[in-house]
Amino acid sequence: MLKRLVIATVAVMIATATQAEVLKLAVTTSFANSGLADVLLPQIKDDTGINVQLLIVGTGQALALGAAGDVDAVLVHSRASEENWLAAGNGTHRREIMYNDFVFVGPKNDPAGVRSADTAVDVLRSISNAEAPFVSRGDASGTHKMEQRLWEEAGLNPEREGWYRAVGQGMGAALNTAAGMNAYIMSDRASWLKFANKADLEMVFEGDPVLFNQYAYLPVNPEKHPHVKNDLAMQLEEWLVSDTGKALINGYTLNGERLFTFNAKVE
């Protein structure tokens, strides 16, 4: 009887220790679609013992999960939303980790003529003028927020137009919809490069500085949610900005093209 009790106690202790090393991280679908997590997470576990459990949602949902204390940290890409979230007391700080950029994808024959556009805003004006099919994520993600900002700068509100379709889903699903409709769409570069079902679509516009896409890491505030694992969140942050993290982020390529560039300031 005593032997069984000892075995049961040890089992509970092992299970508790294992559970203590699990960190919940809310990340954007664009980050998950890129495949970078498949490279980073095994190495994080080997180096730190932290088992990072991803909750894959849009930026808006990721920040909501953090505000509710349902995750220990978030990795997202919408600076204005992040700063509002911090100002509300939901996190301890914001640490920039890496960046890529947004691009416009569309039919190879480019019926709206966006290849000749000078800016991202001009791209949207050309699409609107041509009434060419356009797919939006429509999910309050960082990508969707950037798209909305560009429409506003263009002086346009396309949401009630017949050629505009908001799918309310992640980047992969939105790209699949665009492929099926032979429509234009704005995507982060990593998701587009990783996307397999390109159909008749190709990249038709890139390079405007406004399409810069910064990813930042924000630990959830333990003073607001005492149960969150801030110690693990800080360990993960230190790994992400380490030489190992930098090398893996910068070294992650697809068809010879880098998907993310490390730009964390090492303190």
Coordinates of C-alpha atoms in Angstrom, one line a residue:
M1 CA 0.0 0.0 0.0
L2 CA 2.8 2.4 1.0
K3 CA 4.7 1.5 -2.2
R4 CA 1.6 2.4 -4.3
L5 CA 1.2 5.6 -2.4
V6 CA 4.9 6.6 -3.1
I7 CA 4.6 5.8 -6.8
A8 CA 1.4 7.8 -7.0
T9 CA 3.0 10.8 -5.2
V10 CA 6.0 10.7 -7.5
A11 CA 3.7 10.5 -10.5
V12 CA 1.8 13.6 -9.3
M13 CA 5.1 15.4 -8.7
I14 CA 6.4 14.6 -12.2
A15 CA 3.1 15.7 -13.8
T16 CA 3.2 18.9 -11.8
A17 CA 6.7 19.7 -12.8
T18 CA 5.9 18.9 -16.5
Q19 CA 2.9 21.2 -16.3
A20 CA 5.0 24.0 -14.8
E21 CA 7.1 24.1 -17.9
V22 CA 4.2 24.6 -20.3
L23 CA 3.9 28.2 -21.5
K24 CA 0.8 29.4 -23.4
L25 CA 1.6 31.8 -26.2
A26 CA -1.0 33.4 -28.4
V27 CA 0.4 34.0 -31.9
T28 CA -1.0 35.3 -35.2
T29 CA -2.1 32.9 -37.9
S30 CA 0.4 34.6 -40.2
F31 CA 3.3 33.6 -37.9
A32 CA 1.9 30.1 -37.6
N33 CA 1.4 29.8 -41.4
S34 CA 5.0 30.7 -42.0
G35 CA 6.3 27.5 -40.6
L36 CA 8.8 29.3 -38.4
A37 CA 7.3 27.9 -35.2
D38 CA 8.2 24.4 -36.4
V39 CA 11.8 25.5 -36.4
L40 CA 11.8 27.5 -33.2
L41 CA 9.7 25.5 -30.7
P42 CA 11.8 22.3 -30.7
Q43 CA 15.0 24.3 -30.1
I44 CA 13.3 26.3 -27.3
K45 CA 12.3 23.1 -25.6
D46 CA 15.8 21.7 -25.9
D47 CA 17.5 24.8 -24.6
T48 CA 15.1 25.9 -21.9
G49 CA 12.8 23.0 -21.1
I50 CA 9.8 25.2 -21.9
N51 CA 7.1 23.5 -23.9
V52 CA 5.5 26.4 -25.8
Q53 CA 1.8 25.8 -26.5
L54 CA 0.6 28.0 -29.3
L55 CA -2.9 29.4 -29.5
I56 CA -3.2 30.5 -33.1
V57 CA -5.6 33.4 -33.7
G58 CA -5.6 36.9 -35.2
T59 CA -3.9 39.8 -33.4
G60 CA -7.2 41.1 -32.0
Q61 CA -8.0 37.7 -30.5
A62 CA -4.5 37.1 -29.3
L63 CA -4.6 40.4 -27.3
A64 CA -8.0 39.5 -26.0
L65 CA -6.7 36.2 -24.7
G66 CA -3.8 38.0 -23.0
A67 CA -6.2 40.6 -21.5
A68 CA -8.3 37.8 -20.0
G69 CA -5.2 36.0 -18.6
D70 CA -5.8 32.9 -20.8
V71 CA -2.2 33.0 -22.1
D72 CA 1.2 33.9 -20.6
A73 CA 2.4 36.0 -23.5
V74 CA 1.4 37.1 -27.0
L75 CA 3.4 37.5 -30.2
V76 CA 1.5 39.8 -32.6
H77 CA 2.0 42.5 -35.3
S78 CA -0.1 45.6 -34.8
R79 CA 1.8 48.3 -32.9
A80 CA -1.2 50.7 -32.2
S81 CA -3.3 47.8 -30.8
E82 CA -0.3 46.6 -28.7
E83 CA 0.3 50.0 -27.2
N84 CA -3.4 50.4 -26.3
W85 CA -3.3 46.9 -24.7
L86 CA -0.3 47.9 -22.6
A87 CA -1.8 51.2 -21.6
A88 CA -4.8 49.2 -20.3
G89 CA -2.5 47.4 -17.9
N90 CA -2.7 44.0 -19.7
G91 CA 1.1 43.5 -20.2
T92 CA 4.4 44.3 -18.7
H93 CA 6.2 45.6 -21.8
R94 CA 6.7 45.3 -25.5
R95 CA 9.8 43.8 -27.1
E96 CA 10.3 43.9 -30.9
I97 CA 11.6 40.6 -32.2
M98 CA 11.5 40.4 -36.0
Y99 CA 9.9 41.8 -39.1
N100 CA 8.8 41.0 -42.6
D101 CA 6.5 42.9 -44.9
F102 CA 3.0 42.8 -46.5
V103 CA 2.6 42.2 -50.2
F104 CA -0.3 42.3 -52.7
V105 CA -1.2 39.1 -54.5
G106 CA -3.6 39.0 -57.5
P107 CA -4.4 37.4 -60.8
K108 CA -1.5 36.9 -63.2
N109 CA -3.2 39.0 -65.8
D110 CA -3.6 41.9 -63.3
P111 CA -7.0 43.3 -64.4
A112 CA -6.7 46.3 -62.1
G113 CA -3.2 47.1 -63.3
V114 CA -1.7 47.3 -59.9
R115 CA 1.8 46.4 -61.0
S116 CA 2.2 49.9 -62.3
A117 CA 1.1 51.5 -58.9
D118 CA 3.6 53.6 -57.0
T119 CA 2.3 53.0 -53.5
A120 CA 0.1 50.6 -51.6
V121 CA -2.6 53.2 -51.4
D122 CA -2.5 53.5 -55.2
V123 CA -2.9 49.7 -55.4
L124 CA -6.2 49.9 -53.5
R125 CA -7.5 52.8 -55.6
S126 CA -6.7 50.8 -58.7
I127 CA -8.6 47.8 -57.4
S128 CA -11.6 50.0 -56.4
N129 CA -11.6 51.8 -59.8
A130 CA -11.6 48.5 -61.6
E131 CA -14.1 46.9 -59.2
A132 CA -11.9 43.9 -59.2
P133 CA -12.6 41.1 -56.7
F134 CA -10.7 41.6 -53.4
V135 CA -10.6 39.3 -50.4
S136 CA -10.1 40.7 -46.9
R137 CA -9.3 38.6 -43.8
G138 CA -12.0 40.7 -42.0
D139 CA -10.9 39.3 -38.6
A140 CA -9.4 42.2 -36.7
S141 CA -6.0 40.7 -37.2
G142 CA -2.8 42.7 -37.7
T143 CA -3.1 42.1 -41.4
H144 CA -6.7 43.2 -41.5
K145 CA -5.9 46.3 -39.4
M146 CA -3.1 47.3 -41.8
E147 CA -5.5 46.8 -44.8
Q148 CA -8.1 49.0 -43.1
R149 CA -5.6 51.7 -42.5
L150 CA -4.6 51.7 -46.2
W151 CA -8.2 51.9 -47.3
E152 CA -8.8 54.9 -45.0
E153 CA -5.7 56.6 -46.4
A154 CA -7.0 56.0 -49.9
G155 CA -10.3 57.7 -48.9
L156 CA -12.3 54.6 -49.6
N157 CA -14.7 52.4 -47.7
P158 CA -15.2 49.2 -49.8
E159 CA -16.9 47.0 -47.2
R160 CA -20.4 47.3 -48.8
E161 CA -19.2 46.9 -52.4
G162 CA -20.0 43.7 -54.3
W163 CA -16.4 43.1 -55.3
Y164 CA -15.1 43.2 -51.7
R165 CA -15.4 40.0 -49.7
A166 CA -14.4 39.8 -46.0
V167 CA -14.0 36.1 -44.9
G168 CA -13.5 36.6 -41.1
Q169 CA -10.8 33.9 -41.1
G170 CA -7.0 33.5 -40.9
M171 CA -4.5 34.1 -43.6
G172 CA -4.4 30.6 -45.0
A173 CA -8.2 30.5 -45.4
A174 CA -8.3 34.0 -46.9
L175 CA -5.6 33.1 -49.4
N176 CA -7.6 29.9 -50.4
T177 CA -10.7 32.1 -50.9
A178 CA -8.7 34.5 -53.1
A179 CA -7.3 31.6 -55.1
G180 CA -10.8 30.2 -55.7
M181 CA -12.1 33.6 -56.7
N182 CA -9.0 34.7 -58.7
A183 CA -9.1 37.8 -56.5
Y184 CA -6.6 40.3 -55.1
I185 CA -5.6 40.1 -51.5
M186 CA -3.0 41.6 -49.1
S187 CA -0.9 39.0 -47.3
D188 CA 2.2 39.0 -45.2
R189 CA 5.1 37.8 -47.3
A190 CA 5.8 34.7 -45.2
S191 CA 2.3 33.3 -45.5
W192 CA 2.3 33.9 -49.3
L193 CA 5.6 32.2 -49.8
K194 CA 4.5 29.2 -47.7
F195 CA 1.1 29.0 -49.3
A196 CA 0.7 25.9 -51.6
N197 CA -2.6 26.5 -53.4
K198 CA -1.5 29.5 -55.5
A199 CA -3.7 28.7 -58.5
D200 CA -3.5 31.6 -60.9
L201 CA -2.3 34.1 -58.4
E202 CA 1.1 35.7 -58.0
M203 CA 2.7 38.6 -56.2
V204 CA 1.8 41.8 -58.0
F205 CA 3.0 44.6 -55.7
E206 CA 5.7 44.9 -53.0
G207 CA 8.2 47.3 -51.6
D208 CA 6.3 50.3 -50.3
P209 CA 7.8 51.2 -46.9
V210 CA 4.3 51.5 -45.4
L211 CA 4.0 47.7 -45.7
F212 CA 6.7 47.1 -43.1
N213 CA 5.4 44.4 -40.7
Q214 CA 6.9 44.3 -37.2
Y215 CA 6.3 41.4 -34.8
A216 CA 6.5 42.0 -31.0
Y217 CA 6.5 39.9 -27.9
L218 CA 4.4 41.0 -24.9
P219 CA 4.3 39.1 -21.6
V220 CA 0.9 39.2 -19.8
N221 CA 0.9 41.3 -16.6
P222 CA 1.2 39.0 -13.5
E223 CA -0.1 41.8 -11.3
K224 CA -3.4 41.6 -13.1
H225 CA -3.3 37.8 -13.5
P226 CA -1.2 36.3 -10.7
H227 CA -1.6 32.8 -12.2
V228 CA 0.3 33.6 -15.4
K229 CA 3.8 32.2 -15.7
N230 CA 5.8 35.4 -16.0
D231 CA 9.1 33.7 -15.1
L232 CA 8.7 31.4 -18.1
A233 CA 7.6 34.3 -20.3
M234 CA 10.7 36.1 -19.4
Q235 CA 12.9 33.1 -20.1
L236 CA 11.2 32.7 -23.5
E237 CA 11.9 36.3 -24.3
E238 CA 15.6 36.0 -23.5
W239 CA 15.8 33.0 -25.8
L240 CA 14.0 34.8 -28.6
V241 CA 16.5 37.6 -28.5
S242 CA 19.5 35.3 -28.0
D243 CA 22.1 34.5 -30.7
T244 CA 20.4 31.2 -31.2
G245 CA 17.0 32.8 -31.7
K246 CA 18.6 35.4 -34.1
A247 CA 20.3 32.7 -36.2
L248 CA 17.2 30.5 -36.5
I249 CA 15.0 33.5 -37.4
N250 CA 17.4 34.9 -40.0
G251 CA 18.2 31.5 -41.3
Y252 CA 14.7 30.5 -42.0
T253 CA 14.2 30.6 -45.8
L254 CA 11.9 29.2 -48.4
N255 CA 13.1 28.8 -52.0
G256 CA 16.1 30.9 -51.0
E257 CA 14.1 33.8 -49.7
R258 CA 14.3 34.9 -46.1
L259 CA 10.8 35.0 -44.4
F260 CA 11.7 37.1 -41.3
T261 CA 14.5 39.4 -40.3
F262 CA 15.6 39.6 -36.6
N263 CA 15.7 43.2 -35.3
A264 CA 15.5 42.8 -31.5
K265 CA 17.5 45.3 -29.5
V266 CA 19.7 43.2 -27.2
E267 CA 20.0 44.9 -23.8

